[in-house]
Coordinates of N, CA and C in Angstrom, one line a residue:
X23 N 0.8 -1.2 0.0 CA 0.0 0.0 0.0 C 0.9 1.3 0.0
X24 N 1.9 1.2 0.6 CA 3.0 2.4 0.7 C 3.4 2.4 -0.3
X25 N 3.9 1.6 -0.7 CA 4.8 2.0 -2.4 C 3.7 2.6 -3.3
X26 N 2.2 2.7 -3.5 CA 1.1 3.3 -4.2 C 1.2 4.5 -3.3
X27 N 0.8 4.6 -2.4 CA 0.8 6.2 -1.6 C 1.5 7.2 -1.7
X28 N 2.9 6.7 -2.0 CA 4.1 7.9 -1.5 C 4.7 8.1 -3.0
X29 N 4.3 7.0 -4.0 CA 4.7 7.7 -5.5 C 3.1 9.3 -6.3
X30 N 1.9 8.1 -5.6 CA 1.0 9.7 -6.0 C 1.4 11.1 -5.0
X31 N 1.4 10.9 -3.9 CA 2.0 11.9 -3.1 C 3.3 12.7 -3.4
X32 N 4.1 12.0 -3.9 CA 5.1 12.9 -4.5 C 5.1 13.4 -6.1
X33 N 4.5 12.8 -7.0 CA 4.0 13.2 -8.4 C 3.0 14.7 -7.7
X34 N 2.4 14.6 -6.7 CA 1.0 15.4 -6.1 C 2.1 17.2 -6.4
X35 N 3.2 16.6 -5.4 CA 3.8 17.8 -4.7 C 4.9 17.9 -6.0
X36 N 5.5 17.7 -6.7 CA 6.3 17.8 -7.9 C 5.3 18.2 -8.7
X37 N 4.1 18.3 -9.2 CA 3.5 18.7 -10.3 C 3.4 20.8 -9.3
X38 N 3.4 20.6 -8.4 CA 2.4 21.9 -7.7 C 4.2 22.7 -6.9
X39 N 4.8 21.9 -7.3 CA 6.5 22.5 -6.1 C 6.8 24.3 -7.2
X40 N 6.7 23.7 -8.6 CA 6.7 24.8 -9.3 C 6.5 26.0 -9.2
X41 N 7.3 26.7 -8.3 CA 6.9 28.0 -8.1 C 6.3 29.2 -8.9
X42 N 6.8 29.0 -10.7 CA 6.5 29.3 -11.4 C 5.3 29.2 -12.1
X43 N 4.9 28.0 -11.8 CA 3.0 27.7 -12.4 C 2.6 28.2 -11.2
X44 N 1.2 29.2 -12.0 CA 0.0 29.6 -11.2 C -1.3 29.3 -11.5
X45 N -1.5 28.1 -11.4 CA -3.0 28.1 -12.1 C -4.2 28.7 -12.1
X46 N -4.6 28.5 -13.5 CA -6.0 29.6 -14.0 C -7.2 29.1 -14.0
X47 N -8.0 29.2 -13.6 CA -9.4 29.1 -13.7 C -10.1 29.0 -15.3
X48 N -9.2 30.4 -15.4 CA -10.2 30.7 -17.0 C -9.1 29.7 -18.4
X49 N -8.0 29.1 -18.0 CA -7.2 28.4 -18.9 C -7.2 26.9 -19.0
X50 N -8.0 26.7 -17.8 CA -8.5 25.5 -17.5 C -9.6 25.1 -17.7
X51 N -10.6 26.4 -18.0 CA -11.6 26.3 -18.8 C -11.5 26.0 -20.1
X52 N -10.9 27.0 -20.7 CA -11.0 26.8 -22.4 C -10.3 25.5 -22.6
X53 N -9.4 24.9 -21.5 CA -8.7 23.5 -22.2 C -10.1 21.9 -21.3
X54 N -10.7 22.9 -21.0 CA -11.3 21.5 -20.7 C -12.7 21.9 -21.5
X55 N -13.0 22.8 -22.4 CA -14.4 22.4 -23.3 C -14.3 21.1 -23.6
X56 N -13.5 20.3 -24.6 CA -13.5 19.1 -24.7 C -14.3 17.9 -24.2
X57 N -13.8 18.3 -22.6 CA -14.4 17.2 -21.4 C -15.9 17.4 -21.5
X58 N -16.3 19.1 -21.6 CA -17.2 19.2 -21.3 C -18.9 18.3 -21.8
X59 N -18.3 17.9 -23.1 CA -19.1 17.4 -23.7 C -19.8 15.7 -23.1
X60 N -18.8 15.1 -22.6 CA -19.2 13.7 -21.6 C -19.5 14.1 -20.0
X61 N -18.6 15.5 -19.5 CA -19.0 15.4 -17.8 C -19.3 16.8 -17.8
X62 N -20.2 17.1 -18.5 CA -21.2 18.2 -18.4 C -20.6 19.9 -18.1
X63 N -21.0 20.6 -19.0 CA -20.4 22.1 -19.0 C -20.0 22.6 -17.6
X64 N -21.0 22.2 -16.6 CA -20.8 23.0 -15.2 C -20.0 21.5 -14.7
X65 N -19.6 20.6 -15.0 CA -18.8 19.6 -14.6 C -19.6 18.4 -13.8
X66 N -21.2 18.4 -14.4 CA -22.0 17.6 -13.6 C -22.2 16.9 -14.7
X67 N -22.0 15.3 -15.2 CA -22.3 14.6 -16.3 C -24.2 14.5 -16.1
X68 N -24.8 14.7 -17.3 CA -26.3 14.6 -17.6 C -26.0 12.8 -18.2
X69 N -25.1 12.5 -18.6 CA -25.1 10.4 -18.5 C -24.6 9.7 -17.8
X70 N -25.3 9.0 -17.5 CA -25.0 8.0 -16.7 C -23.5 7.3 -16.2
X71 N -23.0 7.1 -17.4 CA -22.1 6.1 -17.3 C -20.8 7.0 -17.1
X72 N -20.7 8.3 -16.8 CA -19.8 9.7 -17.1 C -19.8 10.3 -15.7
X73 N -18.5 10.3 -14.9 CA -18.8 10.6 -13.7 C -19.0 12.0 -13.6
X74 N -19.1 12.5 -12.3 CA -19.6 14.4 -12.1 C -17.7 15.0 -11.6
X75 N -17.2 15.9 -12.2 CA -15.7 16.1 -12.3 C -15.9 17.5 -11.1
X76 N -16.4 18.3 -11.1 CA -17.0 19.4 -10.4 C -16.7 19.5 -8.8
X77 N -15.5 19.9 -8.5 CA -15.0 19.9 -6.8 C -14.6 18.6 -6.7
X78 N -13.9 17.4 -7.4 CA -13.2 16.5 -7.6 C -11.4 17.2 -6.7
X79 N -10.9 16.3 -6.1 CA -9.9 16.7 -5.5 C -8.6 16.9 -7.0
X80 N -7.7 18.0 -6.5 CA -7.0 17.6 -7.8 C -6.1 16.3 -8.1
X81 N -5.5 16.5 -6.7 CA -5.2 14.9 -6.6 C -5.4 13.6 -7.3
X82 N -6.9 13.9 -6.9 CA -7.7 12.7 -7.7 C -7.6 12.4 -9.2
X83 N -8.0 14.0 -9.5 CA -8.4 14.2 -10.9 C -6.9 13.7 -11.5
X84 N -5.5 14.4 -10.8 CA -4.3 14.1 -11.7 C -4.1 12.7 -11.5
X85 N -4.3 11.8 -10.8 CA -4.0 10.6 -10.2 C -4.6 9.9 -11.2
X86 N -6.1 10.0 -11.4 CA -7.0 9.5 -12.6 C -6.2 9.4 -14.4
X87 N -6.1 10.8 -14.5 CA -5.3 11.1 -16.0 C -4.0 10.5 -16.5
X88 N -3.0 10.0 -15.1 CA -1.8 9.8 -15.1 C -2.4 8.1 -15.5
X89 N -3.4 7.3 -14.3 CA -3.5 6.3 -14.7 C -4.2 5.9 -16.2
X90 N -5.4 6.7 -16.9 CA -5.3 6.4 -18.3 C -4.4 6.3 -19.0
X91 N -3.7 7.6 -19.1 CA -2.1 8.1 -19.9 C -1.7 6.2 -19.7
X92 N -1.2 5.7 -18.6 CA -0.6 4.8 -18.5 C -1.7 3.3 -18.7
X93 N -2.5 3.6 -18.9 CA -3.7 2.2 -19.4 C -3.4 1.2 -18.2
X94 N -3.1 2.1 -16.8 CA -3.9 1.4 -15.5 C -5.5 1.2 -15.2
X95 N -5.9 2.5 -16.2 CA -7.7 2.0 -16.6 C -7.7 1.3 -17.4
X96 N -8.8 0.4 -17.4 CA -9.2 0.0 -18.8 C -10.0 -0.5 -18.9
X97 N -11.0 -0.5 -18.1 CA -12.6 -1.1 -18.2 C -13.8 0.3 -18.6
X98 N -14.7 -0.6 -19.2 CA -15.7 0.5 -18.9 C -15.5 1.1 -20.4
X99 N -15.8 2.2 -20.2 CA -15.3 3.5 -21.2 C -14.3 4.2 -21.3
X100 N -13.0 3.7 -20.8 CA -11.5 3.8 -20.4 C -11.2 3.9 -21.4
X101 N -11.3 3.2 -22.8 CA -10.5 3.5 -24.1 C -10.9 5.1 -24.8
X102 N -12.3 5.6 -24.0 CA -12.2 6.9 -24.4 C -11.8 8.0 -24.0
X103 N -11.2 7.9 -22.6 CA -10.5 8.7 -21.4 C -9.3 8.7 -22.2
X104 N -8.7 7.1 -22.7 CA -7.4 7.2 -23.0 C -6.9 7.7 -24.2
X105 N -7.8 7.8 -24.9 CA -7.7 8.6 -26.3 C -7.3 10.0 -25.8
X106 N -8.1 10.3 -25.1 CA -8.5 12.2 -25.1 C -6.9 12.3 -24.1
X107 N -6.6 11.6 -23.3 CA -5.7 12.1 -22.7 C -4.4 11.7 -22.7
X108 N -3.7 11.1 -23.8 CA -3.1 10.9 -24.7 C -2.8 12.1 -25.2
X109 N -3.9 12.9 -25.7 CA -3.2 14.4 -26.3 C -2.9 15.6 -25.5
X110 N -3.5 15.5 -24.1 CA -3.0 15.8 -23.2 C -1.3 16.4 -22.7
X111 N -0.3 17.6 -22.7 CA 0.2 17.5 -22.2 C 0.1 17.3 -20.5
X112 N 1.7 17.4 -19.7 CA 1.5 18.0 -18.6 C 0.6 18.9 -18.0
X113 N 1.2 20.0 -18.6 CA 0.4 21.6 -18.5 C -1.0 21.6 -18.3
X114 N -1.4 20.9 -19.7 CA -3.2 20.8 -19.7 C -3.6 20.3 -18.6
X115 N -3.0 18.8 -18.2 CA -3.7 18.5 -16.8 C -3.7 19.1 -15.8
X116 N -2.4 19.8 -15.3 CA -2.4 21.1 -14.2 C -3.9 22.0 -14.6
X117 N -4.1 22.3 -15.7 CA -4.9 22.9 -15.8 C -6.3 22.7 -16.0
X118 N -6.5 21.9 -16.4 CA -7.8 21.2 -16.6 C -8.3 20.8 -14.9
X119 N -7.6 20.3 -14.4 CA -7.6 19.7 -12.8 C -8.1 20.6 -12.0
X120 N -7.5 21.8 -12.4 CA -7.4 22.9 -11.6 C -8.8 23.5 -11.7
X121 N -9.1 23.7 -13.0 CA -10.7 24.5 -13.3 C -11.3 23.5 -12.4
X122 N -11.4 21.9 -12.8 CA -12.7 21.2 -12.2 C -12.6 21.1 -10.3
X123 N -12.0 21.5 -10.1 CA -11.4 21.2 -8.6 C -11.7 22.4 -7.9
X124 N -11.6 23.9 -8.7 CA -12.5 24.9 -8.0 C -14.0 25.3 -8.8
X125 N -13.9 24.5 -9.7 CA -15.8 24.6 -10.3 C -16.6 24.3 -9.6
X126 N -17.5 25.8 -9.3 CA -18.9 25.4 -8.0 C -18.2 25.9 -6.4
X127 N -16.9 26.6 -6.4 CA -16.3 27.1 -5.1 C -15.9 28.8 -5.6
X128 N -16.5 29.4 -4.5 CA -16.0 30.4 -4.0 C -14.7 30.8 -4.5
X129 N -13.5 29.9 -5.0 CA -12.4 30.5 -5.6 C -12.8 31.2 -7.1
X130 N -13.8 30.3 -7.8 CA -14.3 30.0 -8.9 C -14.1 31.1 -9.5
X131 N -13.1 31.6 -10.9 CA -12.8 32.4 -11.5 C -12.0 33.8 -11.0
X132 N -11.4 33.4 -9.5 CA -10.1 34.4 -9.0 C -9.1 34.7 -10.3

């Protein structure tokens, strides 16, 4: 269980150590229209099978992306996560993560 814990924990704090990244709300918008179309504009999926992304930890969310990228998913609708995030750089997911993580909070467009 430790050897899983302390590699996302440290990917967590190495993606965010970057003094130099500030993440955007509004850049994390425009790079996540894409998503928007399966987990819903305000980040609430209207289908079923599409989870709700909307105040998702980022953690989670980068933790999720890294495992498609690496086709640790792969059931379900996984081949189409792993498509879309495949084109995905780094950067995008800092930022993508970022929008859905304060969508629906009081930070929401600082």
């Amino acid at each position: 269980m430790n050897r899983i814990i302390l590699p996302v924990i440290l990917m967590f704090f190495s993606i965010y150590a970057n003094a130099d990244y500030e993440p955007s709300f509004e850049i994390g918008k425009q790079k996540a229209k894409v998503c928007m179309t399966c987990h819903g504009k305000d980040g609430i999926s209207t289908i079923d099978p599409y989870p709700n992304l909307r105040g998702q930890k980022v953690g989670y969310l980068i933790s999720a992306l890294k495992d498609y990228q690496s086709r640790q998913r792969s059931s379900g609708l996984a081949i189409l996560m792993q498509q879309q995030v495949d084109a995905l750089s780094e950067q995008d997911i800092k930022d993508i993560t970022y929008y859905y993580s304060v969508l629906g909070t009081q930070k929401e467009g600082e």
